[in-house]
Coordinates of C-alpha atoms and ligand atoms in Angstrom, one line a residue:
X30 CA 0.0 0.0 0.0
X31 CA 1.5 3.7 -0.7
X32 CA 2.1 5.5 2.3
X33 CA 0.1 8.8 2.5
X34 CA 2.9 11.1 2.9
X35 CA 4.9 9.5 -0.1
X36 CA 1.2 10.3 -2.2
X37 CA 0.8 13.5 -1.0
X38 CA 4.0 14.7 -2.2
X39 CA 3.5 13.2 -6.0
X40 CA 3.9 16.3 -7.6
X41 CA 0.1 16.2 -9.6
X42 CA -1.1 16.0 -6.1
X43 CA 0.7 18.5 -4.7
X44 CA -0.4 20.9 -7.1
X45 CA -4.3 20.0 -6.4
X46 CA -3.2 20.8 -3.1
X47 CA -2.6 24.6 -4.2
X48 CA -5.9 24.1 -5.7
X49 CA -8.1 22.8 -3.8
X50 CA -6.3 22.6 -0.2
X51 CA -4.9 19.5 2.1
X52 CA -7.6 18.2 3.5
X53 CA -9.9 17.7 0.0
X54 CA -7.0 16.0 -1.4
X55 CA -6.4 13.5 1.5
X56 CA -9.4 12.3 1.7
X57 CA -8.9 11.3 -1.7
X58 CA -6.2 9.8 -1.5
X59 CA -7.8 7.8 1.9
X60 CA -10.4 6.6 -0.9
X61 CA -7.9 6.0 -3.5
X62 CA -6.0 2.9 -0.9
X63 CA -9.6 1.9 0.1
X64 CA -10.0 1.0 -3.8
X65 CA -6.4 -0.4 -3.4
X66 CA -7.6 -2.5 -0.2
X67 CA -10.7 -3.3 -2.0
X68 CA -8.6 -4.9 -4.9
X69 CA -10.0 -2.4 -6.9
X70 CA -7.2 -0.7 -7.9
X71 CA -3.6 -1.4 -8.5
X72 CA -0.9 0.0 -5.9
X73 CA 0.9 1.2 -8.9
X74 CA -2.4 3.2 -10.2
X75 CA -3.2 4.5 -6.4
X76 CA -2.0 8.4 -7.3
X77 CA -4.1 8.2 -10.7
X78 CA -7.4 6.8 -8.5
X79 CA -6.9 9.3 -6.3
X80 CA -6.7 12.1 -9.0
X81 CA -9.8 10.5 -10.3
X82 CA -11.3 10.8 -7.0
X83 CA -10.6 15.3 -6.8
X84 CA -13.6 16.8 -6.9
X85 CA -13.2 20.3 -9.2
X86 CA -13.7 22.5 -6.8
X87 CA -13.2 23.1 -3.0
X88 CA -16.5 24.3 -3.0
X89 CA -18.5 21.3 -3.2
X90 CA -21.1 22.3 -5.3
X91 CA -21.6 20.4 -8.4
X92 CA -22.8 22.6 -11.6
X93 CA -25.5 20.3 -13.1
X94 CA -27.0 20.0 -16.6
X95 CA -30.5 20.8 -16.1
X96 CA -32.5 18.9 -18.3
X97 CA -35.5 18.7 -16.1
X98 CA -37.9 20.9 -18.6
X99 CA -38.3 23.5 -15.7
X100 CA -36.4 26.6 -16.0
X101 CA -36.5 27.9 -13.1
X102 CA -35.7 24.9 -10.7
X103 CA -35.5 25.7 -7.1
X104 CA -33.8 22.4 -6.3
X105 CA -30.8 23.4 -9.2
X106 CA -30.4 26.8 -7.8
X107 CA -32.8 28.5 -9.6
X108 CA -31.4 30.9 -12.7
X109 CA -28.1 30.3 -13.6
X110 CA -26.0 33.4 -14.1
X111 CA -25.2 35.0 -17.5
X112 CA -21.6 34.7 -18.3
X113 CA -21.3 38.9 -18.1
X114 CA -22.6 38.4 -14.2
X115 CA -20.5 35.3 -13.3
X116 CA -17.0 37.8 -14.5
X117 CA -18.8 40.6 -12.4
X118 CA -19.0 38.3 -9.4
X119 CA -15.0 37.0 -9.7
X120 CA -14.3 41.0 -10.5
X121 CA -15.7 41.7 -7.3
X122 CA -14.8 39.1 -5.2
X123 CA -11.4 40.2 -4.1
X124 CA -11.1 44.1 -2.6
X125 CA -13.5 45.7 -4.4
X126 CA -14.8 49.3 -4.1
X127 CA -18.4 48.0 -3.2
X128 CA -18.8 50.8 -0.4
X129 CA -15.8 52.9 -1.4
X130 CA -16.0 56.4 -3.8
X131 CA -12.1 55.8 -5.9
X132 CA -12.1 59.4 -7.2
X133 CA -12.4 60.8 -3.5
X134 CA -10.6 58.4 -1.0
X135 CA -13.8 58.5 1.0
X136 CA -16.9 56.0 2.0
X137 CA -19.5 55.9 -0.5
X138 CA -22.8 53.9 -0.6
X139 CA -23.1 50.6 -0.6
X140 CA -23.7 48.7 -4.1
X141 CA -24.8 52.6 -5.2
X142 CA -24.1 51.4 -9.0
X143 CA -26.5 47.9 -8.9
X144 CA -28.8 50.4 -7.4
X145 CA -28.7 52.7 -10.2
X146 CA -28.9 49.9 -12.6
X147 CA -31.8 48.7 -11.0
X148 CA -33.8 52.4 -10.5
X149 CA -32.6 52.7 -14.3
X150 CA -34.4 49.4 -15.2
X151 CA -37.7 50.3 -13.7
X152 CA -37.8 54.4 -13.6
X153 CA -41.6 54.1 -12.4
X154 CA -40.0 53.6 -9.2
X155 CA -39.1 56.6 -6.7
X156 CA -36.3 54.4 -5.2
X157 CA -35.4 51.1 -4.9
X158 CA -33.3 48.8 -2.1
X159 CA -32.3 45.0 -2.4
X160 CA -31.8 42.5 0.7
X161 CA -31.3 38.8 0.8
X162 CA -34.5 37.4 -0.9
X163 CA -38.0 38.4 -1.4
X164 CA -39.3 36.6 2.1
X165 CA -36.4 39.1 3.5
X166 CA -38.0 42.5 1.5
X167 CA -41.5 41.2 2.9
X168 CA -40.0 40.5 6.4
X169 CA -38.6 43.9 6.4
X170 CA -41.8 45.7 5.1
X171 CA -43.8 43.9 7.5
X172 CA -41.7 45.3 10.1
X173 CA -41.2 48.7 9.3
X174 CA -45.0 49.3 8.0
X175 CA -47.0 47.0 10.4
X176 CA -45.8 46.1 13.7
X177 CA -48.2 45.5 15.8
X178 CA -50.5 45.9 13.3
X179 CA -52.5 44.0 10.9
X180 CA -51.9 43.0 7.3
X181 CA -54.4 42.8 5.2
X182 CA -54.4 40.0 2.2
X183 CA -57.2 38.1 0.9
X184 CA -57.4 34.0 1.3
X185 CA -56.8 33.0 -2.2
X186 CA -53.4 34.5 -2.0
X187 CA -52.1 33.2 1.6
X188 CA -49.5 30.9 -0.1
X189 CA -46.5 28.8 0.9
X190 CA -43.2 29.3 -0.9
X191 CA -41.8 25.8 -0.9
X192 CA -40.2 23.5 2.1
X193 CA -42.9 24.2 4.3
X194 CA -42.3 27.9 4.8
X195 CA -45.4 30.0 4.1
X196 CA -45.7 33.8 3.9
X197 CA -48.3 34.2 6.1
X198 CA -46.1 32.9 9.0
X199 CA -43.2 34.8 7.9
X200 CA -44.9 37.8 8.4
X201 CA -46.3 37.1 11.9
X202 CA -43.0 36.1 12.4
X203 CA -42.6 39.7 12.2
X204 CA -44.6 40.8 14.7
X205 CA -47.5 41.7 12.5
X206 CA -51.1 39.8 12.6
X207 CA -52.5 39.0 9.5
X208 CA -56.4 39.8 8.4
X209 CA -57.6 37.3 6.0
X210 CA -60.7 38.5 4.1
X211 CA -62.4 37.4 1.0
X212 CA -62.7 33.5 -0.1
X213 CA -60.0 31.0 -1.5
X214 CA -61.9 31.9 -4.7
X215 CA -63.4 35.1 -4.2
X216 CA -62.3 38.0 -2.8
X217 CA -64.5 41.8 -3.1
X218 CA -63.3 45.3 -2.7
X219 CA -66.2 45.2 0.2
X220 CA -64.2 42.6 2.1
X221 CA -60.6 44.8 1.8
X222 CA -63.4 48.1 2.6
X223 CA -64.7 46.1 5.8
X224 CA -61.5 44.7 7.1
X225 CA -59.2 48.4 7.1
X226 CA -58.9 50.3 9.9
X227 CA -56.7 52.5 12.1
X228 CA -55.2 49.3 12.7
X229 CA -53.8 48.4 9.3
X230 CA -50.5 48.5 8.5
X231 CA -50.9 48.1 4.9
X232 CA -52.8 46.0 2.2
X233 CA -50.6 43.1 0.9
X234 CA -51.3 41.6 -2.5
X235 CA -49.3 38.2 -3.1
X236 CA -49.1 36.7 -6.6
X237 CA -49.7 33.2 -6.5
X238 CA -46.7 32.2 -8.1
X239 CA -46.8 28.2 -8.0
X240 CA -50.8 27.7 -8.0
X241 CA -54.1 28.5 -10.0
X242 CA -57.7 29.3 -8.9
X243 CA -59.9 28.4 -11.8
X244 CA -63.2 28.9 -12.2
X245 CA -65.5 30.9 -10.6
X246 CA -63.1 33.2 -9.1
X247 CA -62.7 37.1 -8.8
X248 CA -60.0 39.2 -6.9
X249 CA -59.8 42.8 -6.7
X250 CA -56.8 44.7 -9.1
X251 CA -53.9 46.9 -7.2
X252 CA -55.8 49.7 -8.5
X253 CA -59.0 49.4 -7.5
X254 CA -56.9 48.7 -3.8
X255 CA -55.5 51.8 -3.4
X256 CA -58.7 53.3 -3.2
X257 CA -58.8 52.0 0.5
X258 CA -56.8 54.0 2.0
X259 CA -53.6 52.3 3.4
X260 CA -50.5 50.9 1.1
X261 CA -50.8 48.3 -0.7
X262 CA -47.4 46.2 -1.1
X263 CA -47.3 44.1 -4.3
X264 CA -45.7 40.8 -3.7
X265 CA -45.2 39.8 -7.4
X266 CA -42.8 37.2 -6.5
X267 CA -41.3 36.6 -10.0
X268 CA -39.6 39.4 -10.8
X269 CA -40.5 40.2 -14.4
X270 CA -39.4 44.0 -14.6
X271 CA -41.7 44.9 -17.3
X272 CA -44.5 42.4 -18.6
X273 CA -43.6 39.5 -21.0
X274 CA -46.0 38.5 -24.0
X275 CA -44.9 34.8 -23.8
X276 CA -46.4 35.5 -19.6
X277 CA -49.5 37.2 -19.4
X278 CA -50.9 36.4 -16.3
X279 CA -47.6 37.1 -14.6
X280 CA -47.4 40.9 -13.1
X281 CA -44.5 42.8 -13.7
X282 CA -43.0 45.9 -11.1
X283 CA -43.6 48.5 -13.7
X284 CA -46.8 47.7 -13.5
X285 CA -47.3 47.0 -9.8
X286 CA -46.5 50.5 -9.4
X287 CA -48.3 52.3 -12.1
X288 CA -51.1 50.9 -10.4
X289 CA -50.5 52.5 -7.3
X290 CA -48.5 49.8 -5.1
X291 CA -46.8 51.9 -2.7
X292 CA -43.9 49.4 -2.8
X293 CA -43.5 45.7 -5.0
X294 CA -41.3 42.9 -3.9
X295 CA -39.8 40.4 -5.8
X296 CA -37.0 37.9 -6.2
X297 CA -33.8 38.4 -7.9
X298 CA -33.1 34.8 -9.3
X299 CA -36.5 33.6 -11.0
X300 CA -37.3 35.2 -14.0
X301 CA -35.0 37.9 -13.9
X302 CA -32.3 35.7 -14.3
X303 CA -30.2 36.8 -11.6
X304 CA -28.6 36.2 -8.3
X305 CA -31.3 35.2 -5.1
X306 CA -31.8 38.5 -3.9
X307 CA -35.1 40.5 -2.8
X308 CA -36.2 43.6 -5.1
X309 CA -38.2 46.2 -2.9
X310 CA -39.3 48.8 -5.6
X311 CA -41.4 52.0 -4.4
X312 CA -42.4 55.3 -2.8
X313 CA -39.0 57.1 -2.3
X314 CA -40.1 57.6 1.7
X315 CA -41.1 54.0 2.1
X316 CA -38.1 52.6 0.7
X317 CA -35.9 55.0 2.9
X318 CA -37.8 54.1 6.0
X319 CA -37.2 50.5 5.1
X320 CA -33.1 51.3 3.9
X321 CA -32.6 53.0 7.3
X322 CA -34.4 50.3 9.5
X323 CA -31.9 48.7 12.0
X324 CA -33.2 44.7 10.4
X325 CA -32.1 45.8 6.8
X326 CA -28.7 45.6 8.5
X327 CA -29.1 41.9 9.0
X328 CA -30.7 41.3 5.4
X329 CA -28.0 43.2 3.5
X330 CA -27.0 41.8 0.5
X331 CA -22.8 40.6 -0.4
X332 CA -20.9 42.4 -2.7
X333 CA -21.0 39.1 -5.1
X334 CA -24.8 39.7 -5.0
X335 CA -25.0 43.1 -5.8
X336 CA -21.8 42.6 -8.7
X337 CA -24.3 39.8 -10.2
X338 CA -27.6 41.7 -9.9
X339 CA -25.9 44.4 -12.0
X340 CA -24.4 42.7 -14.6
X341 CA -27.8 40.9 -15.4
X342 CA -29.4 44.0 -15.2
X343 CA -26.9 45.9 -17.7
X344 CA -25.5 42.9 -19.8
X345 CA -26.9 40.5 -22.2
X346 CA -29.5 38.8 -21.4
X347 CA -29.4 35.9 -18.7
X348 CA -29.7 31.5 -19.5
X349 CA -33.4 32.5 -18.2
X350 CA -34.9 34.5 -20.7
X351 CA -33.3 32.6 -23.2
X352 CA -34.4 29.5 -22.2
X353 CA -37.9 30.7 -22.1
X354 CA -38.1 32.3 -25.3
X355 CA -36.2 29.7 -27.1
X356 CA -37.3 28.5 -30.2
X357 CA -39.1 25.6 -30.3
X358 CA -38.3 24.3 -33.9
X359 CA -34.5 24.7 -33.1
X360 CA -35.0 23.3 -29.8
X361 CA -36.4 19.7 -31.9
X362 CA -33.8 20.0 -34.3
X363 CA -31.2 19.3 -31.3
X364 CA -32.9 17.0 -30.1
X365 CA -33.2 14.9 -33.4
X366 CA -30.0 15.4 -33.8
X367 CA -29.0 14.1 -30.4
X368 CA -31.2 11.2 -31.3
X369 CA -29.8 10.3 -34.4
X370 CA -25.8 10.3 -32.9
X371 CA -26.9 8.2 -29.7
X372 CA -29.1 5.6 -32.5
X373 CA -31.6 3.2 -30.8
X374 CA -30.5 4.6 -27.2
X375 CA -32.7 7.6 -27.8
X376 CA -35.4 8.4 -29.5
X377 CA -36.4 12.6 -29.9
X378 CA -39.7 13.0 -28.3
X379 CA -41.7 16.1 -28.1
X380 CA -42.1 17.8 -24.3
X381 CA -43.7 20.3 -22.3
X382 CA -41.3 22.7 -20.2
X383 CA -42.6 24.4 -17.5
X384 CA -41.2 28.2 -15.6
X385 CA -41.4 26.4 -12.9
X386 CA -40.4 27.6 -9.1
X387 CA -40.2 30.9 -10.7
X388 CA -43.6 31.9 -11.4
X389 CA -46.1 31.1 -14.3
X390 CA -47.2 28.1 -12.8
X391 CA -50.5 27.0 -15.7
X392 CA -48.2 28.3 -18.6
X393 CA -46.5 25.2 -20.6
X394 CA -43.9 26.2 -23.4
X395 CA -43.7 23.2 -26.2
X396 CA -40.4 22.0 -26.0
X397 CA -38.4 19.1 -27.2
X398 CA -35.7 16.6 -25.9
X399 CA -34.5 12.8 -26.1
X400 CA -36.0 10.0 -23.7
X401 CA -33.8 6.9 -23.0
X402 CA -34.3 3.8 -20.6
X403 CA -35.7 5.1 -17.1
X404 CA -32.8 2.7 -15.7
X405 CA -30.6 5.3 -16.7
X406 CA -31.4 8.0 -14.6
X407 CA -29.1 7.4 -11.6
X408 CA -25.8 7.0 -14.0
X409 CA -26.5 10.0 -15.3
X410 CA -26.7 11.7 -12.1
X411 CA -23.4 10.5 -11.0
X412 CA -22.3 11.5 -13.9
X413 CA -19.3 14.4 -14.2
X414 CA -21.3 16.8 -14.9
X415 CA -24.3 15.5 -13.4
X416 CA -27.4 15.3 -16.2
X417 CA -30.5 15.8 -14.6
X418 CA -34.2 14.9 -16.5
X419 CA -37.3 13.8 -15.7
X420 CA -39.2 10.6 -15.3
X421 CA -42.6 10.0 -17.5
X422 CA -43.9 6.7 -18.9
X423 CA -41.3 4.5 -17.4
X424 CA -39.1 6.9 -19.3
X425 CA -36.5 9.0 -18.8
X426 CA -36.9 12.6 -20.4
X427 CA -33.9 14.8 -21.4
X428 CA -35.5 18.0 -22.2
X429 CA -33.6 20.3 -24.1
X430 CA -35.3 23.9 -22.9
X431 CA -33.3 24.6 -20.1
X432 CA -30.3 22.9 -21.9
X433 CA -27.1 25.3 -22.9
X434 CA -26.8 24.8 -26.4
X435 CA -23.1 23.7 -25.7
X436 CA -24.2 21.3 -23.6
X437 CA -26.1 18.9 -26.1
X438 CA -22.1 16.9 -26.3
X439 CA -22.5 16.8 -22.4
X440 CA -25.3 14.6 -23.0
X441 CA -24.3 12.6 -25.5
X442 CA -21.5 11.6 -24.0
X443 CA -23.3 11.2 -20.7
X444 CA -25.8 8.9 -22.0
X445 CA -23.1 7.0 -24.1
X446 CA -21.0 6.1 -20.5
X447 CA -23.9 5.2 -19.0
X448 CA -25.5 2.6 -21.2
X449 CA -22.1 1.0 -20.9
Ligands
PLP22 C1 -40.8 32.8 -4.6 C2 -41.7 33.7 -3.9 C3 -41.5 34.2 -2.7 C4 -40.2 33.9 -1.9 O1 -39.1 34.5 -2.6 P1 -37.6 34.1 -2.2 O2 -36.8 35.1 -3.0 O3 -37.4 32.7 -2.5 O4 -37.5 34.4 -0.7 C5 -42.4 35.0 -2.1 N1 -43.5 35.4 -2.7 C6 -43.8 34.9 -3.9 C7 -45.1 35.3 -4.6 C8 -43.0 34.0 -4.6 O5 -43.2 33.6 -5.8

């Protein structure tokens, strides 16, 4: 068996100990002599096993190839970053002049350029102010507009985000009490009338971003709330800036606020295509009351946040909107063309791709992709990178929506190694 210390100092793995630090590459080479013990691998070959064994990064986080059919896939991180905002985010992840003013020497405001580029994106707003996520923009609205006070938000739209955490615990989380009027499928002005008082805080609309209410169903427009009397916070979740034809049921900040929200919340990383971070978009007072409130302290965002949100807002595009507005001819002619390389492996099937986590929950974009034996699912997964589908019909679906162009050899060669 080779001794540890005569591995370690193999000059291949001391250079992945540069890389990726001592500890990483020791347990590697720990596996490596297991697979020697095991009679899995030669003592000669232990070094190369344990090379084999490095993981890429130190950060343990595997980039995937999601080819789920859902763009927006909470489990997968959600948007993947556009190449301009993943070069912003290793610009700024050494000293950077995040909170700094160059051309004076003195302290400037934090992220004051993503801020610009983010008042510049939607002008309809009198000021704007990210934090962590959107449960952290309603946290902190909750508390600065309604402690102690009630919120007032209609049934159909008390909803629950995903791992058991539901906004309507969040907020009394926050010290605030919520006032539930209206039906799951009908809500009234009347019922928002009846319900205000000197003891709201504010009116909170939510979008229901991952259910539908069909039916007979009516709800009352941000519009028509701001007739009541108190603000009404928008809760559009998504994070569409301005609307989207492909997405018409999904509400957009511009037009949260032209209605009259006082302020709109959203996430940074659904269909914005960004980094996770909460948008709070509004009255220039509100959002300073909210800026200046001791909790916005603890929500703040990092400097590789606010170097992402920025570069998504002012660069190309992000993977999100391309994915959802990719062609769907194109998308079959990659996938026929997959098929025809892997022969009776695959076969190109047609698909439905969904928005997913993000928002848009009834809308389903025609899409295309490759299914191959269900059994293969697993190898795939452990595959380097990771190839991720989805299971229908005793089948396992590749679809191609979500799929970088350049990754269609990833696949093939994926499915290749794993059916043998
Ligand atoms: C996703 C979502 C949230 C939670 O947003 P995070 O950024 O994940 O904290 C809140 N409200 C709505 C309507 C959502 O869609």
């Amino acid at each position: 068996m080779p001794r540890t210390d005569v591995m370690l100092s193999d000059p291949r793995l001391a250079a992945a100990q540069e890389t990726l630090g001592r500890v990483l590459v020791k347990a590697a080479v720990a596996s490596a002599q297991q697979r020697v013990r095991d009679g899995l691998a030669e003592p000669g070959a232990a070094v190369d096993a344990a090379l084999a064994l490095l993981p890429a990064t130190a950060g343990g986080l595997k980039g995937v190839v999601n080819a789920t059919g859902v763009i927006v896939h909470t489990n997968l991180g959600r948007a993947p970053l556009s190449p301009a905002a993943v070069a912003a985010v290793a610009a700024a992840a050494g000293y950077t002049d995040v909170e700094f003013d160059l051309s004076g020497g003195r302290r400037a405001r934090r992220g004051r350029t993503a801020l610009a580029a983010l008042a510049q994106a939607v002008p309809e707003a009198g000021a704007v102010h990210v934090v962590n996520n959107n449960a952290a923009a309603l946290v902190l609205a909750a508390t600065v507009l309604a402690p102690g006070k009630e919120i007032v938000i209609s049934r159909g739209e008390l909803v629950e985000i995903g791992d058991g955490f539901r906004l309507p615990e969040l907020l009394e989380s926050a010290g605030s009490r919520l006032r539930e009027v209206g039906t799951t499928n009908r809500t009234a002005l009347r019922d928002y009338q009846d319900a205000c008082g000197p003891g709201t805080g504010f009116i909170l609309k939510v979008h229901p971003s991952n259910y539908r209410i069909e039916g007979f169903t009516s709800e009352v427009p941000i519009e028509r709330l701001t007739t009541i009397g108190p603000p009404v916070v928008a809760d559009i979740g998504s994070g569409l800036l301005r609307p989207d034809p492909l997405l018409p049921g999904e509400p957009d900040a511009a037009g949260a606020l032209l209605q009259g929200a006082a302020l709109v919340t959203a996430s940074g990383d659904k269909l914005l295509g960004g980094p996770q971070a909460g948008l709070l978009l509004g009255d220039e007072h509100l959002v300073e009351r909210l800026r200046r409130h001791p909790l916005a302290r603890a929500l703040r965002v990092d400097k590789l946040t606010l170097a992402a949100l920025e570069a998504t807002l002012r660069g190309p595009l992000p993977p999100v909107h391309r994915s959802l507005h990719a062609n769907v001819t194109e998308l079959t002619r990659r996938a026929e063309r997959l098929a025809r390389r892997l022969g009776d492996r695959a076969e190109a099937v047609a698909t439905i791709a969904r928005v997913g986590g993000g928002g848009a929950p009834g809308v389903e974009l025609p899409s295309a992709g490759i299914a191959v034996h269900e059994s293969l699912a697993a190898r795939l997964r452990s595959y380097d990178p990771p190839v991720v589908g989805r299971i229908t019909g005793g089948r396992l679906v590749l679809d191609l929506r979500a799929v970088e162009p350049g990754q269609d050899d990833v696949i093939a060669a994926a499915v290749e190694r794993a059916c043998t």
